[in-house]
Amino acid sequence: MSDGNYQHLEETPSEEHSPKADLSNGSIDPVIEGEPFTSYFDEKIPIPEDEQHTWFSFRKLWAFTGPGFLMSIAYLDPGNIESDLQSGSVAGFKLLWVLLVATIIGLLLQRLAARLGVVTGLHLAEVCNRQYPKAPRILLWLMVEIAIIGSDMQEVIGSAIAINLLSVGIIPLWGGVLITIVDTFFFLFLDKYGLRKLEAFFGLLITIMAVTFGYEYIRVSPDQGQLLKGMFFPYCEGCGTRQLEQAVGIVGAVIMPHNMYLHSALVKSREVNRANKKEVREANKYFFIESAIALFISFIINVFVVAVFAEAFFGKTNIEVHNECFNKTSPHSDLFPNNTDTLEVDIYKGGVVLGCFFGPAALYIWAIGILAAGQSSTMTGTYSGQFVMEGFLNLKWSRFARVILTRSIAITPTLFVAIFQDVEHLTGMNDFLNVLQSLQLPFALIPVLTFTSLRPVMNEFANGLGWKIAGGILILIVCSINIYFVVVYVSALGHVVFYVIAALLSVAYMCFVVYLTWQCLVALGLKFLQCGDTCPIGLTSNPELFLLNNMEKDDTPSNR
């Protein structure tokens, strides 16, 4: 395994399998050296020693900085930006507290994913590959791939919309998709010139988002009192079904299933001796601090977007926007019907509206921010796809082949949508993709809670009782909210055929979720739910042995 050794952690196996680890001296005795699945990153960042600052070191924090910011990009993808602007236009500042709570929940869940990667040296997909039986493992992989495809479609189309706006409509949607595909391949190979350079490039894209959306914020000058009230007072006076659905949509947009797999893999890019408890504990601490800083920055950027549309467009009607665009001789005035219905916006219409009310500069700066969001999230989405595919399927392909395969799976449906769908009518598809990703959340959240709660996998770093209870409640709340969002969407379809199809799929879906929940409850300590040590459909009774026995044959015991 990477930069260390998988340990025999808790349960006592039979002598024919492996000797018991010696924990008498307070350290974990390594058993196996080597790594069955190499990290996508060839380079590992060394962590400097800092004897002068034993409790906290900025030098060490800087060395650990990177994975959390790449993870935070999923909180800034075009799907989140669209959810932000719709939240502002539909509910004003009243749902900012929902965004804050969702970000905090996201941070706590990301902590679990990062700890899994640090402690085991395996990312979530690799652990799932070893722990679940074949049939559930394949189903889990398919579900996660669907989530990645859905997310990737939003990200690529977001970039294509930005390119369309910047080119004043000259480059069609499908042209923008092709450009995004090409430059994504180009940027992805930046890591060949150093992992730190790649992370710096992502930092640049986040900075571009902060500057562009910050400009819009300053230009509109929202009411700071209303902003703070909406952020820290959990209320929604005068809200109805539409605002409730938007609040649910915020949670679904912020917490992304593939991000758990991504973050657990990215932390493997740092040199951490997992045979040393102190180093593991230190890595967990600094990765959590870094993630908190990264998500705080992403939260501020999201607040910029919500506040801009809350201040400028909350309560606006189509006819008001139509007249404003017409008076400014905007070519997009026909986008808005000449009626008194409440304004509905998406990423494309949001840029147009900004241009009509605040000038062309606001439109183009908005488009640059969306392009940075789409480009960065497309790249991290590609990494997620590769980690998931390599982990679940144990692929041993060249880097180029892996990039081609994972990109093709996600890009092909996106290109078809771009060819046959008009840039002005993508809101319905975005709603569908949000529902699709909401359905996949249990397939990331339940496994990460399961494995971080197993002492044979995590040893003393396993979740304590408080984290088990809190994690279970958080996951139950998030999954319930998202299922409600799905039910609302399906109910609005208004056709009996869709209802029948949804009912049939729901039965299969719930069966799989119940299976994963059963395994999770066993991991959380409800041992009476076990069906025996050799249950063919459950987790292995000795997870550490299952891991060790599936190592490559050239793995050799460590001399340490």
Tab-separated table of N, CA, C and O in Angstrom, residues 456-534:
chain	number	residue	atom	x	y	z
A	456	PRO	N	-11.595	-3.122	12.908
A	456	PRO	CA	-10.610	-3.922	12.173
A	456	PRO	C	-10.024	-3.187	10.966
A	456	PRO	O	-8.961	-3.551	10.480
A	457	VAL	N	-10.701	-2.167	10.479
A	457	VAL	CA	-10.193	-1.392	9.345
A	457	VAL	C	-9.474	-0.133	9.821
A	457	VAL	O	-8.419	0.231	9.298
A	458	MET	N	-10.025	0.527	10.834
A	458	MET	CA	-9.525	1.843	11.254
A	458	MET	C	-8.759	1.819	12.573
A	458	MET	O	-8.176	2.833	12.961
A	459	ASN	N	-8.765	0.666	13.282
A	459	ASN	CA	-8.106	0.540	14.578
A	459	ASN	C	-8.589	1.640	15.519
A	459	ASN	O	-9.785	1.889	15.625
A	460	GLU	N	-7.697	2.349	16.212
A	460	GLU	CA	-8.129	3.343	17.187
A	460	GLU	C	-8.697	4.593	16.523
A	460	GLU	O	-9.248	5.468	17.185
A	461	PHE	N	-8.560	4.689	15.192
A	461	PHE	CA	-9.083	5.848	14.463
A	461	PHE	C	-10.517	5.612	13.985
A	461	PHE	O	-11.071	6.434	13.262
A	462	ALA	N	-11.104	4.486	14.389
A	462	ALA	CA	-12.500	4.225	14.038
A	462	ALA	C	-13.405	5.247	14.720
A	462	ALA	O	-13.062	5.829	15.759
A	463	ASN	N	-14.558	5.480	14.138
A	463	ASN	CA	-15.506	6.434	14.715
A	463	ASN	C	-15.890	6.026	16.134
A	463	ASN	O	-16.183	4.856	16.392
A	464	GLY	N	-15.895	6.999	17.039
A	464	GLY	CA	-16.399	6.755	18.374
A	464	GLY	C	-17.918	6.743	18.379
A	464	GLY	O	-18.572	6.961	17.345
A	465	LEU	N	-18.489	6.505	19.547
A	465	LEU	CA	-19.951	6.418	19.643
A	465	LEU	C	-20.615	7.711	19.174
A	465	LEU	O	-21.618	7.688	18.455
A	466	GLY	N	-20.027	8.853	19.567
A	466	GLY	CA	-20.606	10.137	19.168
A	466	GLY	C	-20.624	10.326	17.670
A	466	GLY	O	-21.635	10.763	17.093
A	467	TRP	N	-19.505	9.996	17.020
A	467	TRP	CA	-19.436	10.131	15.567
A	467	TRP	C	-20.345	9.132	14.862
A	467	TRP	O	-20.913	9.425	13.799
A	468	LYS	N	-20.468	7.935	15.431
A	468	LYS	CA	-21.371	6.935	14.832
A	468	LYS	C	-22.814	7.438	14.843
A	468	LYS	O	-23.528	7.354	13.835
A	469	ILE	N	-23.227	7.969	15.994
A	469	ILE	CA	-24.606	8.466	16.110
A	469	ILE	C	-24.802	9.694	15.228
A	469	ILE	O	-25.763	9.779	14.446
A	470	ALA	N	-23.863	10.657	15.345
A	470	ALA	CA	-23.990	11.890	14.560
A	470	ALA	C	-23.920	11.597	13.067
A	470	ALA	O	-24.708	12.128	12.275
A	471	GLY	N	-22.969	10.736	12.666
A	471	GLY	CA	-22.846	10.388	11.250
A	471	GLY	C	-24.084	9.706	10.723
A	471	GLY	O	-24.558	10.008	9.624
A	472	GLY	N	-24.632	8.780	11.518
A	472	GLY	CA	-25.852	8.092	11.092
A	472	GLY	C	-27.022	9.043	10.940
A	472	GLY	O	-27.790	8.961	9.971
A	473	ILE	N	-27.162	9.979	11.896
A	473	ILE	CA	-28.263	10.954	11.830
A	473	ILE	C	-28.089	11.877	10.632
A	473	ILE	O	-29.056	12.150	9.897
A	474	LEU	N	-26.869	12.372	10.420
A	474	LEU	CA	-26.608	13.274	9.294
A	474	LEU	C	-26.920	12.597	7.965
A	474	LEU	O	-27.566	13.179	7.083
A	475	ILE	N	-26.452	11.367	7.821
A	475	ILE	CA	-26.685	10.640	6.566
A	475	ILE	C	-28.171	10.362	6.371
A	475	ILE	O	-28.703	10.481	5.260
A	476	LEU	N	-28.863	10.015	7.453
A	476	LEU	CA	-30.307	9.783	7.363
A	476	LEU	C	-31.029	11.049	6.924
A	476	LEU	O	-31.908	11.018	6.049
A	477	ILE	N	-30.641	12.195	7.512
A	477	ILE	CA	-31.278	13.468	7.157
A	477	ILE	C	-31.009	13.814	5.697
A	477	ILE	O	-31.931	14.162	4.942
A	478	VAL	N	-29.729	13.736	5.295
A	478	VAL	CA	-29.365	14.106	3.916
A	478	VAL	C	-30.071	13.213	2.910
A	478	VAL	O	-30.631	13.697	1.912
A	479	CYS	N	-30.050	11.902	3.152
A	479	CYS	CA	-30.689	10.974	2.208
A	479	CYS	C	-32.200	11.172	2.172
A	479	CYS	O	-32.817	11.110	1.098
A	480	SER	N	-32.814	11.443	3.326
A	480	SER	CA	-34.268	11.668	3.362
A	480	SER	C	-34.642	12.929	2.593
A	480	SER	O	-35.628	12.946	1.843
A	481	ILE	N	-33.851	13.982	2.779
A	481	ILE	CA	-34.103	15.233	2.064
A	481	ILE	C	-34.029	15.013	0.563
A	481	ILE	O	-34.872	15.492	-0.214
A	482	ASN	N	-33.031	14.263	0.140
A	482	ASN	CA	-32.854	14.042	-1.290
A	482	ASN	C	-33.921	13.123	-1.864
A	482	ASN	O	-34.330	13.284	-3.017
A	483	ILE	N	-34.365	12.133	-1.081
A	483	ILE	CA	-35.459	11.271	-1.548
A	483	ILE	C	-36.731	12.094	-1.712
A	483	ILE	O	-37.502	11.918	-2.661
A	484	TYR	N	-36.965	13.038	-0.783
A	484	TYR	CA	-38.115	13.946	-0.918
A	484	TYR	C	-38.022	14.733	-2.216
A	484	TYR	O	-39.013	14.898	-2.935
A	485	PHE	N	-36.824	15.209	-2.526
A	485	PHE	CA	-36.599	15.956	-3.760
A	485	PHE	C	-36.952	15.098	-4.974
A	485	PHE	O	-37.581	15.565	-5.933
A	486	VAL	N	-36.575	13.821	-4.930
A	486	VAL	CA	-36.877	12.897	-6.036
A	486	VAL	C	-38.379	12.684	-6.156
A	486	VAL	O	-38.939	12.695	-7.253
A	487	VAL	N	-39.042	12.490	-5.013
A	487	VAL	CA	-40.493	12.263	-5.023
A	487	VAL	C	-41.222	13.460	-5.615
A	487	VAL	O	-42.154	13.308	-6.423
A	488	VAL	N	-40.805	14.660	-5.230
A	488	VAL	CA	-41.425	15.883	-5.771
A	488	VAL	C	-41.236	15.943	-7.275
A	488	VAL	O	-42.171	16.275	-8.020
A	489	TYR	N	-40.034	15.610	-7.738
A	489	TYR	CA	-39.752	15.666	-9.180
A	489	TYR	C	-40.608	14.654	-9.943
A	489	TYR	O	-41.212	14.986	-10.973
A	490	VAL	N	-40.660	13.411	-9.437
A	490	VAL	CA	-41.432	12.368	-10.127
A	490	VAL	C	-42.917	12.713	-10.119
A	490	VAL	O	-43.623	12.513	-11.118
A	491	SER	N	-43.412	13.267	-9.011
A	491	SER	CA	-44.831	13.632	-8.917
A	491	SER	C	-45.211	14.684	-9.947
A	491	SER	O	-46.352	14.726	-10.417
A	492	ALA	N	-44.249	15.533	-10.300
A	492	ALA	CA	-44.526	16.610	-11.249
A	492	ALA	C	-44.521	16.135	-12.698
A	492	ALA	O	-44.900	16.893	-13.593
A	493	LEU	N	-44.101	14.892	-12.935
A	493	LEU	CA	-44.051	14.397	-14.313
A	493	LEU	C	-45.446	14.245	-14.908
A	493	LEU	O	-45.645	14.417	-16.107
A	494	GLY	N	-46.408	13.865	-14.066
A	494	GLY	CA	-47.808	13.873	-14.489
A	494	GLY	C	-48.195	12.849	-15.531
A	494	GLY	O	-49.118	13.084	-16.312
A	495	HIS	N	-47.529	11.686	-15.548
A	495	HIS	CA	-47.893	10.655	-16.517
A	495	HIS	C	-47.824	9.294	-15.839
A	495	HIS	O	-46.839	8.971	-15.173
A	496	VAL	N	-48.842	8.474	-16.019
A	496	VAL	CA	-48.937	7.204	-15.315
A	496	VAL	C	-47.797	6.256	-15.686
A	496	VAL	O	-47.330	5.466	-14.853
A	497	VAL	N	-47.324	6.323	-16.924
A	497	VAL	CA	-46.215	5.453	-17.336
A	497	VAL	C	-44.969	5.761	-16.514
A	497	VAL	O	-44.268	4.844	-16.058
A	498	PHE	N	-44.700	7.041	-16.302
A	498	PHE	CA	-43.538	7.432	-15.498
A	498	PHE	C	-43.694	6.953	-14.057
A	498	PHE	O	-42.719	6.544	-13.422
A	499	TYR	N	-44.933	7.003	-13.548
A	499	TYR	CA	-45.174	6.549	-12.187
A	499	TYR	C	-44.885	5.052	-12.047
A	499	TYR	O	-44.295	4.606	-11.058
A	500	VAL	N	-45.311	4.274	-13.036
A	500	VAL	CA	-45.089	2.820	-12.998
A	500	VAL	C	-43.598	2.497	-13.062
A	500	VAL	O	-43.080	1.688	-12.286
A	501	ILE	N	-42.910	3.152	-13.988
A	501	ILE	CA	-41.464	2.925	-14.114
A	501	ILE	C	-40.747	3.310	-12.822
A	501	ILE	O	-39.881	2.578	-12.333
A	502	ALA	N	-41.132	4.453	-12.266
A	502	ALA	CA	-40.505	4.920	-11.029
A	502	ALA	C	-40.768	3.949	-9.883
A	502	ALA	O	-39.877	3.687	-9.061
A	503	ALA	N	-41.980	3.384	-9.826
A	503	ALA	CA	-42.315	2.433	-8.756
A	503	ALA	C	-41.469	1.171	-8.855
A	503	ALA	O	-40.954	0.668	-7.848
A	504	LEU	N	-41.292	0.653	-10.075
A	504	LEU	CA	-40.492	-0.560	-10.269
A	504	LEU	C	-39.022	-0.323	-9.908
A	504	LEU	O	-38.392	-1.144	-9.238
A	505	LEU	N	-38.513	0.800	-10.365
A	505	LEU	CA	-37.114	1.119	-10.052
A	505	LEU	C	-36.926	1.359	-8.555
A	505	LEU	O	-35.878	1.019	-7.997
A	506	SER	N	-37.954	1.926	-7.923
A	506	SER	CA	-37.849	2.222	-6.494
A	506	SER	C	-37.702	0.953	-5.663
A	506	SER	O	-36.982	0.942	-4.658
A	507	VAL	N	-38.372	-0.121	-6.071
A	507	VAL	CA	-38.283	-1.381	-5.331
A	507	VAL	C	-36.847	-1.900	-5.341
A	507	VAL	O	-36.277	-2.240	-4.293
A	508	ALA	N	-36.239	-1.952	-6.541
A	508	ALA	CA	-34.852	-2.427	-6.654
A	508	ALA	C	-33.903	-1.493	-5.906
A	508	ALA	O	-32.982	-1.943	-5.215
A	509	TYR	N	-34.138	-0.212	-6.040
A	509	TYR	CA	-33.299	0.795	-5.389
A	509	TYR	C	-33.335	0.635	-3.870
A	509	TYR	O	-32.288	0.597	-3.203
A	510	MET	N	-34.526	0.507	-3.306
A	510	MET	CA	-34.664	0.416	-1.866
A	510	MET	C	-34.072	-0.883	-1.329
A	510	MET	O	-33.510	-0.900	-0.221
A	511	CYS	N	-34.169	-1.958	-2.110
A	511	CYS	CA	-33.566	-3.228	-1.683
A	511	CYS	C	-32.059	-3.076	-1.505
A	511	CYS	O	-31.477	-3.564	-0.526
A	512	PHE	N	-31.417	-2.400	-2.445
A	512	PHE	CA	-29.966	-2.219	-2.366
A	512	PHE	C	-29.594	-1.280	-1.220
A	512	PHE	O	-28.629	-1.517	-0.489
A	513	VAL	N	-30.367	-0.225	-1.050
A	513	VAL	CA	-30.101	0.703	0.054
A	513	VAL	C	-30.269	-0.004	1.397
A	513	VAL	O	-29.474	0.196	2.330
A	514	VAL	N	-31.288	-0.847	1.504
A	514	VAL	CA	-31.515	-1.603	2.749
A	514	VAL	C	-30.332	-2.539	3.014
A	514	VAL	O	-29.882	-2.674	4.163
A	515	TYR	N	-29.821	-3.181	1.962
A	515	TYR	CA	-28.651	-4.058	2.122
A	515	TYR	C	-27.455	-3.281	2.670
A	515	TYR	O	-26.808	-3.702	3.639
A	516	LEU	N	-27.146	-2.133	2.067
A	516	LEU	CA	-26.017	-1.325	2.527
A	516	LEU	C	-26.253	-0.815	3.945
A	516	LEU	O	-25.317	-0.762	4.763
A	517	THR	N	-27.498	-0.455	4.258
A	517	THR	CA	-27.826	0.027	5.598
A	517	THR	C	-27.638	-1.079	6.628
A	517	THR	O	-27.138	-0.839	7.737
A	518	TRP	N	-28.051	-2.294	6.266
A	518	TRP	CA	-27.868	-3.451	7.158
A	518	TRP	C	-26.393	-3.628	7.498
A	518	TRP	O	-26.016	-3.771	8.660
A	519	GLN	N	-25.540	-3.590	6.482
A	519	GLN	CA	-24.108	-3.737	6.720
A	519	GLN	C	-23.568	-2.594	7.573
A	519	GLN	O	-22.703	-2.787	8.425
A	520	CYS	N	-24.097	-1.405	7.335
A	520	CYS	CA	-23.657	-0.240	8.097
A	520	CYS	C	-24.045	-0.371	9.561
A	520	CYS	O	-23.244	-0.066	10.462
A	521	LEU	N	-25.249	-0.837	9.833
A	521	LEU	CA	-25.699	-1.005	11.213
A	521	LEU	C	-24.853	-2.037	11.947
A	521	LEU	O	-24.553	-1.875	13.144
A	522	VAL	N	-24.447	-3.087	11.245
A	522	VAL	CA	-23.547	-4.080	11.846
A	522	VAL	C	-22.222	-3.414	12.211
A	522	VAL	O	-21.682	-3.614	13.303
A	523	ALA	N	-21.701	-2.585	11.285
A	523	ALA	CA	-20.440	-1.884	11.544
A	523	ALA	C	-20.577	-0.894	12.692
A	523	ALA	O	-19.614	-0.649	13.437
A	524	LEU	N	-21.767	-0.321	12.866
A	524	LEU	CA	-21.991	0.650	13.936
A	524	LEU	C	-22.127	-0.009	15.305
A	524	LEU	O	-22.204	0.682	16.309
A	525	GLY	N	-22.169	-1.350	15.322
A	525	GLY	CA	-22.175	-2.052	16.598
A	525	GLY	C	-23.387	-2.902	16.880
A	525	GLY	O	-23.470	-3.532	17.935
A	526	LEU	N	-24.354	-2.942	15.958
A	526	LEU	CA	-25.551	-3.769	16.167
A	526	LEU	C	-25.250	-5.197	15.716
A	526	LEU	O	-25.705	-5.670	14.667
A	527	LYS	N	-24.473	-5.907	16.546
A	527	LYS	CA	-23.968	-7.226	16.161
A	527	LYS	C	-25.066	-8.274	16.020
A	527	LYS	O	-24.882	-9.280	15.337
A	528	PHE	N	-26.213	-8.045	16.662
A	528	PHE	CA	-27.288	-9.028	16.568
A	528	PHE	C	-27.854	-9.134	15.153
A	528	PHE	O	-28.578	-10.085	14.838
A	529	LEU	N	-27.517	-8.160	14.285
A	529	LEU	CA	-27.989	-8.213	12.899
A	529	LEU	C	-27.109	-9.083	12.016
A	529	LEU	O	-27.444	-9.335	10.857
A	530	GLN	N	-25.961	-9.539	12.557
A	530	GLN	CA	-25.089	-10.398	11.768
A	530	GLN	C	-25.764	-11.732	11.513
A	530	GLN	O	-26.560	-12.213	12.316
A	531	CYS	N	-25.396	-12.353	10.378
A	531	CYS	CA	-25.981	-13.664	10.064
A	531	CYS	C	-24.900	-14.743	10.045
A	531	CYS	O	-24.980	-15.701	9.296
A	532	GLY	N	-23.844	-14.536	10.832
A	532	GLY	CA	-22.791	-15.548	10.909
A	532	GLY	C	-21.503	-15.072	10.300
A	532	GLY	O	-21.461	-14.153	9.493
A	533	ASP	N	-20.417	-15.727	10.675
A	533	ASP	CA	-19.094	-15.321	10.212
A	533	ASP	C	-18.869	-15.585	8.738
A	533	ASP	O	-18.000	-14.991	8.114
A	534	THR	N	-19.636	-16.500	8.173
A	534	THR	CA	-19.385	-16.860	6.764
A	534	THR	C	-20.526	-16.460	5.866
A	534	THR	O	-20.739	-17.052	4.812
